[in-house]
mmCIF file with all atom_site columns, C-alpha atoms and ligand atoms in Angstrom:
data_model
loop_
_atom_site.group_PDB
_atom_site.id
_atom_site.type_symbol
_atom_site.label_atom_id
_atom_site.label_alt_id
_atom_site.label_comp_id
_atom_site.label_asym_id
_atom_site.label_entity_id
_atom_site.label_seq_id
_atom_site.pdbx_PDB_ins_code
_atom_site.Cartn_x
_atom_site.Cartn_y
_atom_site.Cartn_z
_atom_site.occupancy
_atom_site.B_iso_or_equiv
_atom_site.pdbx_formal_charge
_atom_site.auth_seq_id
_atom_site.auth_comp_id
_atom_site.auth_asym_id
_atom_site.auth_atom_id
_atom_site.pdbx_PDB_model_num
ATOM   1   C CA  . LYS A 1 1   ? -154.173 87.722  -69.480  1.00 0.00 ? 1252 LYS A CA  1
ATOM   2   C CA  . ASP A 1 2   ? -151.490 85.988  -71.500  1.00 0.00 ? 1253 ASP A CA  1
ATOM   3   C CA  . VAL A 1 3   ? -152.491 83.528  -74.190  1.00 0.00 ? 1254 VAL A CA  1
ATOM   4   C CA  . ILE A 1 4   ? -149.879 81.003  -75.278  1.00 0.00 ? 1255 ILE A CA  1
ATOM   5   C CA  . PRO A 1 5   ? -149.909 80.739  -79.095  1.00 0.00 ? 1256 PRO A CA  1
ATOM   6   C CA  . PRO A 1 6   ? -149.758 77.268  -80.696  1.00 0.00 ? 1257 PRO A CA  1
ATOM   7   C CA  . LEU A 1 7   ? -146.213 76.131  -81.348  1.00 0.00 ? 1258 LEU A CA  1
ATOM   8   C CA  . GLU A 1 8   ? -146.638 76.183  -85.133  1.00 0.00 ? 1259 GLU A CA  1
ATOM   9   C CA  . GLN A 1 9   ? -147.340 79.899  -85.036  1.00 0.00 ? 1260 GLN A CA  1
ATOM   10  C CA  . LEU A 1 10  ? -144.018 80.491  -83.338  1.00 0.00 ? 1261 LEU A CA  1
ATOM   11  C CA  . MET A 1 11  ? -142.024 78.693  -86.019  1.00 0.00 ? 1262 MET A CA  1
ATOM   12  C CA  . VAL A 1 12  ? -140.554 81.294  -88.298  1.00 0.00 ? 1263 VAL A CA  1
ATOM   13  C CA  . GLU A 1 13  ? -139.863 79.849  -91.756  1.00 0.00 ? 1264 GLU A CA  1
ATOM   14  C CA  . LYS A 1 14  ? -138.298 82.894  -93.369  1.00 0.00 ? 1265 LYS A CA  1
ATOM   15  C CA  . GLU A 1 15  ? -137.680 86.520  -92.618  1.00 0.00 ? 1266 GLU A CA  1
ATOM   16  C CA  . GLY A 1 16  ? -136.151 89.460  -94.383  1.00 0.00 ? 1267 GLY A CA  1
ATOM   17  C CA  . TYR A 1 17  ? -136.658 92.798  -96.068  1.00 0.00 ? 1268 TYR A CA  1
ATOM   18  C CA  . LEU A 1 18  ? -138.754 93.318  -99.191  1.00 0.00 ? 1269 LEU A CA  1
ATOM   19  C CA  . GLN A 1 19  ? -140.502 96.205  -100.862 1.00 0.00 ? 1270 GLN A CA  1
ATOM   20  C CA  . LYS A 1 20  ? -144.214 96.051  -100.054 1.00 0.00 ? 1271 LYS A CA  1
ATOM   21  C CA  . ALA A 1 21  ? -147.296 97.873  -101.291 1.00 0.00 ? 1272 ALA A CA  1
ATOM   22  C CA  . LYS A 1 22  ? -150.791 97.127  -100.039 1.00 0.00 ? 1273 LYS A CA  1
ATOM   23  C CA  . ILE A 1 23  ? -153.144 97.773  -102.967 1.00 0.00 ? 1274 ILE A CA  1
ATOM   24  C CA  . ALA A 1 24  ? -156.510 96.622  -101.596 1.00 0.00 ? 1275 ALA A CA  1
ATOM   25  C CA  . ASP A 1 25  ? -158.150 96.277  -98.211  1.00 0.00 ? 1276 ASP A CA  1
ATOM   26  C CA  . GLY A 1 26  ? -161.241 94.080  -97.973  1.00 0.00 ? 1277 GLY A CA  1
ATOM   27  C CA  . GLY A 1 27  ? -161.653 94.335  -101.741 1.00 0.00 ? 1278 GLY A CA  1
ATOM   28  C CA  . LYS A 1 28  ? -161.421 98.134  -101.717 1.00 0.00 ? 1279 LYS A CA  1
ATOM   29  C CA  . LYS A 1 29  ? -158.591 99.538  -103.850 1.00 0.00 ? 1280 LYS A CA  1
ATOM   30  C CA  . LEU A 1 30  ? -155.913 101.554 -102.073 1.00 0.00 ? 1281 LEU A CA  1
ATOM   31  C CA  . ARG A 1 31  ? -153.448 104.061 -103.492 1.00 0.00 ? 1282 ARG A CA  1
ATOM   32  C CA  . LYS A 1 32  ? -150.208 102.218 -104.111 1.00 0.00 ? 1283 LYS A CA  1
ATOM   33  C CA  . ASN A 1 33  ? -147.442 103.259 -101.762 1.00 0.00 ? 1284 ASN A CA  1
ATOM   34  C CA  . TRP A 1 34  ? -144.231 101.205 -101.803 1.00 0.00 ? 1285 TRP A CA  1
ATOM   35  C CA  . SER A 1 35  ? -142.151 100.979 -98.649  1.00 0.00 ? 1286 SER A CA  1
ATOM   36  C CA  . THR A 1 36  ? -139.522 98.700  -97.168  1.00 0.00 ? 1287 THR A CA  1
ATOM   37  C CA  . SER A 1 37  ? -140.969 96.128  -94.809  1.00 0.00 ? 1288 SER A CA  1
ATOM   38  C CA  . TRP A 1 38  ? -139.417 93.518  -92.545  1.00 0.00 ? 1289 TRP A CA  1
ATOM   39  C CA  . ILE A 1 39  ? -141.378 90.369  -93.364  1.00 0.00 ? 1290 ILE A CA  1
ATOM   40  C CA  . VAL A 1 40  ? -141.776 87.296  -91.186  1.00 0.00 ? 1291 VAL A CA  1
ATOM   41  C CA  . LEU A 1 41  ? -143.268 84.129  -92.660  1.00 0.00 ? 1292 LEU A CA  1
ATOM   42  C CA  . SER A 1 42  ? -144.514 81.345  -90.396  1.00 0.00 ? 1293 SER A CA  1
ATOM   43  C CA  . SER A 1 43  ? -146.606 78.319  -91.336  1.00 0.00 ? 1294 SER A CA  1
ATOM   44  C CA  . ARG A 1 44  ? -149.964 80.060  -91.513  1.00 0.00 ? 1295 ARG A CA  1
ATOM   45  C CA  . LYS A 1 45  ? -149.311 83.792  -91.573  1.00 0.00 ? 1296 LYS A CA  1
ATOM   46  C CA  . ILE A 1 46  ? -147.077 86.592  -92.756  1.00 0.00 ? 1297 ILE A CA  1
ATOM   47  C CA  . GLU A 1 47  ? -146.316 89.577  -90.581  1.00 0.00 ? 1298 GLU A CA  1
ATOM   48  C CA  . PHE A 1 48  ? -145.327 92.909  -92.099  1.00 0.00 ? 1299 PHE A CA  1
ATOM   49  C CA  . TYR A 1 49  ? -143.344 95.273  -89.910  1.00 0.00 ? 1300 TYR A CA  1
ATOM   50  C CA  . LYS A 1 50  ? -143.018 98.882  -90.972  1.00 0.00 ? 1301 LYS A CA  1
ATOM   51  C CA  . GLU A 1 51  ? -139.774 99.316  -89.080  1.00 0.00 ? 1302 GLU A CA  1
ATOM   52  C CA  . SER A 1 52  ? -136.430 97.542  -88.999  1.00 0.00 ? 1303 SER A CA  1
ATOM   53  C CA  . LYS A 1 53  ? -136.088 94.178  -87.260  1.00 0.00 ? 1304 LYS A CA  1
ATOM   54  C CA  . GLN A 1 54  ? -134.246 95.847  -84.360  1.00 0.00 ? 1305 GLN A CA  1
ATOM   55  C CA  . GLN A 1 55  ? -136.985 98.407  -83.895  1.00 0.00 ? 1306 GLN A CA  1
ATOM   56  C CA  . ALA A 1 56  ? -139.711 95.801  -84.290  1.00 0.00 ? 1307 ALA A CA  1
ATOM   57  C CA  . LEU A 1 57  ? -138.160 93.635  -81.566  1.00 0.00 ? 1308 LEU A CA  1
ATOM   58  C CA  . SER A 1 58  ? -138.029 96.517  -79.115  1.00 0.00 ? 1309 SER A CA  1
ATOM   59  C CA  . ASN A 1 59  ? -141.548 97.613  -80.066  1.00 0.00 ? 1310 ASN A CA  1
ATOM   60  C CA  . MET A 1 60  ? -142.887 94.170  -79.155  1.00 0.00 ? 1311 MET A CA  1
ATOM   61  C CA  . LYS A 1 61  ? -142.485 95.126  -75.500  1.00 0.00 ? 1312 LYS A CA  1
ATOM   62  C CA  . THR A 1 62  ? -144.696 98.170  -75.999  1.00 0.00 ? 1313 THR A CA  1
ATOM   63  C CA  . GLY A 1 63  ? -147.361 96.143  -77.823  1.00 0.00 ? 1314 GLY A CA  1
ATOM   64  C CA  . ASN A 1 64  ? -146.863 97.730  -81.258  1.00 0.00 ? 1315 ASN A CA  1
ATOM   65  C CA  . LYS A 1 65  ? -148.500 95.220  -83.620  1.00 0.00 ? 1316 LYS A CA  1
ATOM   66  C CA  . PRO A 1 66  ? -147.360 94.331  -87.151  1.00 0.00 ? 1317 PRO A CA  1
ATOM   67  C CA  . GLU A 1 67  ? -149.874 93.858  -89.954  1.00 0.00 ? 1318 GLU A CA  1
ATOM   68  C CA  . SER A 1 68  ? -150.705 90.148  -89.917  1.00 0.00 ? 1319 SER A CA  1
ATOM   69  C CA  . VAL A 1 69  ? -151.847 88.281  -93.027  1.00 0.00 ? 1320 VAL A CA  1
ATOM   70  C CA  . ASP A 1 70  ? -153.678 84.964  -92.706  1.00 0.00 ? 1321 ASP A CA  1
ATOM   71  C CA  . LEU A 1 71  ? -152.440 82.594  -95.413  1.00 0.00 ? 1322 LEU A CA  1
ATOM   72  C CA  . TYR A 1 72  ? -155.395 80.257  -95.109  1.00 0.00 ? 1323 TYR A CA  1
ATOM   73  C CA  . GLY A 1 73  ? -157.244 80.465  -98.447  1.00 0.00 ? 1324 GLY A CA  1
ATOM   74  C CA  . ALA A 1 74  ? -154.765 83.025  -99.808  1.00 0.00 ? 1325 ALA A CA  1
ATOM   75  C CA  . HIS A 1 75  ? -153.482 83.140  -103.395 1.00 0.00 ? 1326 HIS A CA  1
ATOM   76  C CA  . ILE A 1 76  ? -150.062 84.041  -104.697 1.00 0.00 ? 1327 ILE A CA  1
ATOM   77  C CA  . GLU A 1 77  ? -149.208 84.915  -108.295 1.00 0.00 ? 1328 GLU A CA  1
ATOM   78  C CA  . TRP A 1 78  ? -146.670 86.856  -110.313 1.00 0.00 ? 1329 TRP A CA  1
ATOM   79  C CA  . ALA A 1 79  ? -148.029 90.303  -111.169 1.00 0.00 ? 1330 ALA A CA  1
ATOM   80  C CA  . LYS A 1 80  ? -145.953 91.724  -114.018 1.00 0.00 ? 1331 LYS A CA  1
ATOM   81  C CA  . GLU A 1 81  ? -148.806 93.939  -115.199 1.00 0.00 ? 1332 GLU A CA  1
ATOM   82  C CA  . LYS A 1 82  ? -149.382 95.559  -111.790 1.00 0.00 ? 1333 LYS A CA  1
ATOM   83  C CA  . SER A 1 83  ? -146.178 97.543  -111.615 1.00 0.00 ? 1334 SER A CA  1
ATOM   84  C CA  . SER A 1 84  ? -143.430 99.151  -113.643 1.00 0.00 ? 1335 SER A CA  1
ATOM   85  C CA  . ARG A 1 85  ? -140.978 97.411  -111.301 1.00 0.00 ? 1336 ARG A CA  1
ATOM   86  C CA  . LYS A 1 86  ? -139.359 94.039  -111.977 1.00 0.00 ? 1337 LYS A CA  1
ATOM   87  C CA  . ASN A 1 87  ? -139.928 90.926  -109.809 1.00 0.00 ? 1338 ASN A CA  1
ATOM   88  C CA  . VAL A 1 88  ? -143.365 91.699  -108.395 1.00 0.00 ? 1339 VAL A CA  1
ATOM   89  C CA  . PHE A 1 89  ? -145.776 89.134  -107.026 1.00 0.00 ? 1340 PHE A CA  1
ATOM   90  C CA  . GLN A 1 90  ? -149.166 89.539  -105.412 1.00 0.00 ? 1341 GLN A CA  1
ATOM   91  C CA  . ILE A 1 91  ? -150.729 87.902  -102.382 1.00 0.00 ? 1342 ILE A CA  1
ATOM   92  C CA  . THR A 1 92  ? -154.525 88.015  -102.171 1.00 0.00 ? 1343 THR A CA  1
ATOM   93  C CA  . THR A 1 93  ? -156.151 86.990  -98.906  1.00 0.00 ? 1344 THR A CA  1
ATOM   94  C CA  . LEU A 1 94  ? -159.543 85.404  -98.356  1.00 0.00 ? 1345 LEU A CA  1
ATOM   95  C CA  . SER A 1 95  ? -160.661 88.695  -96.801  1.00 0.00 ? 1346 SER A CA  1
ATOM   96  C CA  . GLY A 1 96  ? -159.824 90.599  -99.998  1.00 0.00 ? 1347 GLY A CA  1
ATOM   97  C CA  . ASN A 1 97  ? -156.560 92.222  -98.961  1.00 0.00 ? 1348 ASN A CA  1
ATOM   98  C CA  . GLU A 1 98  ? -153.990 92.537  -101.770 1.00 0.00 ? 1349 GLU A CA  1
ATOM   99  C CA  . PHE A 1 99  ? -150.273 93.020  -101.290 1.00 0.00 ? 1350 PHE A CA  1
ATOM   100 C CA  . LEU A 1 100 ? -147.507 93.454  -103.841 1.00 0.00 ? 1351 LEU A CA  1
ATOM   101 C CA  . LEU A 1 101 ? -144.028 92.331  -102.839 1.00 0.00 ? 1352 LEU A CA  1
ATOM   102 C CA  . GLN A 1 102 ? -140.880 93.168  -104.777 1.00 0.00 ? 1353 GLN A CA  1
ATOM   103 C CA  . SER A 1 103 ? -137.107 92.925  -104.787 1.00 0.00 ? 1354 SER A CA  1
ATOM   104 C CA  . ASP A 1 104 ? -134.644 93.949  -107.497 1.00 0.00 ? 1355 ASP A CA  1
ATOM   105 C CA  . ILE A 1 105 ? -132.623 90.833  -106.678 1.00 0.00 ? 1356 ILE A CA  1
ATOM   106 C CA  . ASP A 1 106 ? -133.921 87.821  -108.625 1.00 0.00 ? 1357 ASP A CA  1
ATOM   107 C CA  . PHE A 1 107 ? -132.984 85.013  -106.219 1.00 0.00 ? 1358 PHE A CA  1
ATOM   108 C CA  . ILE A 1 108 ? -134.397 86.874  -103.223 1.00 0.00 ? 1359 ILE A CA  1
ATOM   109 C CA  . ILE A 1 109 ? -137.817 87.297  -104.771 1.00 0.00 ? 1360 ILE A CA  1
ATOM   110 C CA  . LEU A 1 110 ? -137.814 83.718  -106.111 1.00 0.00 ? 1361 LEU A CA  1
ATOM   111 C CA  . ASP A 1 111 ? -136.997 82.325  -102.647 1.00 0.00 ? 1362 ASP A CA  1
ATOM   112 C CA  . TRP A 1 112 ? -139.816 84.344  -101.128 1.00 0.00 ? 1363 TRP A CA  1
ATOM   113 C CA  . PHE A 1 113 ? -142.302 83.358  -103.814 1.00 0.00 ? 1364 PHE A CA  1
ATOM   114 C CA  . HIS A 1 114 ? -141.615 79.652  -103.297 1.00 0.00 ? 1365 HIS A CA  1
ATOM   115 C CA  . ALA A 1 115 ? -141.549 79.868  -99.497  1.00 0.00 ? 1366 ALA A CA  1
ATOM   116 C CA  . ILE A 1 116 ? -144.935 81.602  -99.389  1.00 0.00 ? 1367 ILE A CA  1
ATOM   117 C CA  . LYS A 1 117 ? -146.415 79.331  -102.066 1.00 0.00 ? 1368 LYS A CA  1
ATOM   118 C CA  . ASN A 1 118 ? -145.272 76.237  -100.148 1.00 0.00 ? 1369 ASN A CA  1
ATOM   119 C CA  . ALA A 1 119 ? -146.766 77.596  -96.915  1.00 0.00 ? 1370 ALA A CA  1
ATOM   120 C CA  . ILE A 1 120 ? -150.118 78.222  -98.649  1.00 0.00 ? 1371 ILE A CA  1
ATOM   121 C CA  . ASP A 1 121 ? -150.090 74.809  -100.365 1.00 0.00 ? 1372 ASP A CA  1
ATOM   122 C CA  . ARG A 1 122 ? -149.411 73.028  -97.047  1.00 0.00 ? 1373 ARG A CA  1
ATOM   123 C CA  . LEU A 1 123 ? -152.526 74.503  -95.406  1.00 0.00 ? 1374 LEU A CA  1
ATOM   124 C CA  . PRO A 1 124 ? -155.727 72.466  -95.494  1.00 0.00 ? 1375 PRO A CA  1
ATOM   125 C CA  . LYS A 1 125 ? -157.911 73.276  -98.493  1.00 0.00 ? 1376 LYS A CA  1
ATOM   126 C CA  . ASP A 1 126 ? -161.278 73.352  -96.682  1.00 0.00 ? 1377 ASP A CA  1
HETATM 127 C C1  . I3P B 2 .   ? -147.605 105.878 -107.956 1.00 0.00 ? 219  I3P B C1  1
HETATM 128 C C2  . I3P B 2 .   ? -146.156 105.572 -107.610 1.00 0.00 ? 219  I3P B C2  1
HETATM 129 C C3  . I3P B 2 .   ? -145.899 104.086 -107.657 1.00 0.00 ? 219  I3P B C3  1
HETATM 130 C C4  . I3P B 2 .   ? -146.305 103.501 -109.012 1.00 0.00 ? 219  I3P B C4  1
HETATM 131 C C5  . I3P B 2 .   ? -147.745 103.830 -109.343 1.00 0.00 ? 219  I3P B C5  1
HETATM 132 C C6  . I3P B 2 .   ? -148.012 105.307 -109.299 1.00 0.00 ? 219  I3P B C6  1
HETATM 133 O O1  . I3P B 2 .   ? -147.794 107.277 -107.984 1.00 0.00 ? 219  I3P B O1  1
HETATM 134 O O2  . I3P B 2 .   ? -145.309 106.200 -108.532 1.00 0.00 ? 219  I3P B O2  1
HETATM 135 O O3  . I3P B 2 .   ? -144.528 103.815 -107.396 1.00 0.00 ? 219  I3P B O3  1
HETATM 136 O O4  . I3P B 2 .   ? -146.200 102.103 -108.953 1.00 0.00 ? 219  I3P B O4  1
HETATM 137 O O5  . I3P B 2 .   ? -148.030 103.313 -110.620 1.00 0.00 ? 219  I3P B O5  1
HETATM 138 O O6  . I3P B 2 .   ? -149.391 105.560 -109.522 1.00 0.00 ? 219  I3P B O6  1
HETATM 139 P P1  . I3P B 2 .   ? -148.201 108.118 -106.661 1.00 0.00 ? 219  I3P B P1  1
HETATM 140 O O7  . I3P B 2 .   ? -147.045 108.081 -105.726 1.00 0.00 ? 219  I3P B O7  1
HETATM 141 O O8  . I3P B 2 .   ? -148.483 109.466 -107.175 1.00 0.00 ? 219  I3P B O8  1
HETATM 142 O O9  . I3P B 2 .   ? -149.407 107.453 -106.065 1.00 0.00 ? 219  I3P B O9  1
HETATM 143 P P2  . I3P B 2 .   ? -144.979 101.199 -109.495 1.00 0.00 ? 219  I3P B P2  1
HETATM 144 O O10 . I3P B 2 .   ? -143.733 101.734 -108.854 1.00 0.00 ? 219  I3P B O10 1
HETATM 145 O O11 . I3P B 2 .   ? -145.322 99.821  -108.989 1.00 0.00 ? 219  I3P B O11 1
HETATM 146 O O12 . I3P B 2 .   ? -144.999 101.266 -110.975 1.00 0.00 ? 219  I3P B O12 1
HETATM 147 P P3  . I3P B 2 .   ? -149.397 102.616 -111.067 1.00 0.00 ? 219  I3P B P3  1
HETATM 148 O O13 . I3P B 2 .   ? -150.473 103.637 -110.849 1.00 0.00 ? 219  I3P B O13 1
HETATM 149 O O14 . I3P B 2 .   ? -149.180 102.261 -112.493 1.00 0.00 ? 219  I3P B O14 1
HETATM 150 O O15 . I3P B 2 .   ? -149.591 101.413 -110.204 1.00 0.00 ? 219  I3P B O15 1
#
């Protein structure tokens, strides 16, 4: 049966394309593999879509799920030492998932860093 999500979860704060590499899952290191991801930030989560926005929208009808990251208790920090690329930051979730996000374009990555940091800081601390 259909469940109606709370309104706040429907409020998209920012969306766009970034380079993404998941480097740990539940604390277990993964082989780094950069790919372009369509990223949707709402107040308490980030969704990573492997495909383009167009494709993602049509896939929603078939129930193809994006990777969803709970921002509650998450950390965000610049991660210069984790990549040879410029403009890389890391998100670490409470469950021990680690993601690197990157863009060559300075203002794009700065906007994303601050948007995600603000979302995390607005969530209750405990
Ligand atoms: C990795 C790939 C990544 C690179 C990573 C390499 O090799 O070249 O792009 O990360 O460097 O190990 P492979 O494809 O063989 O797994 P950056 O682009 O972020 O530097 P790393 O091992 O120093 O993280």
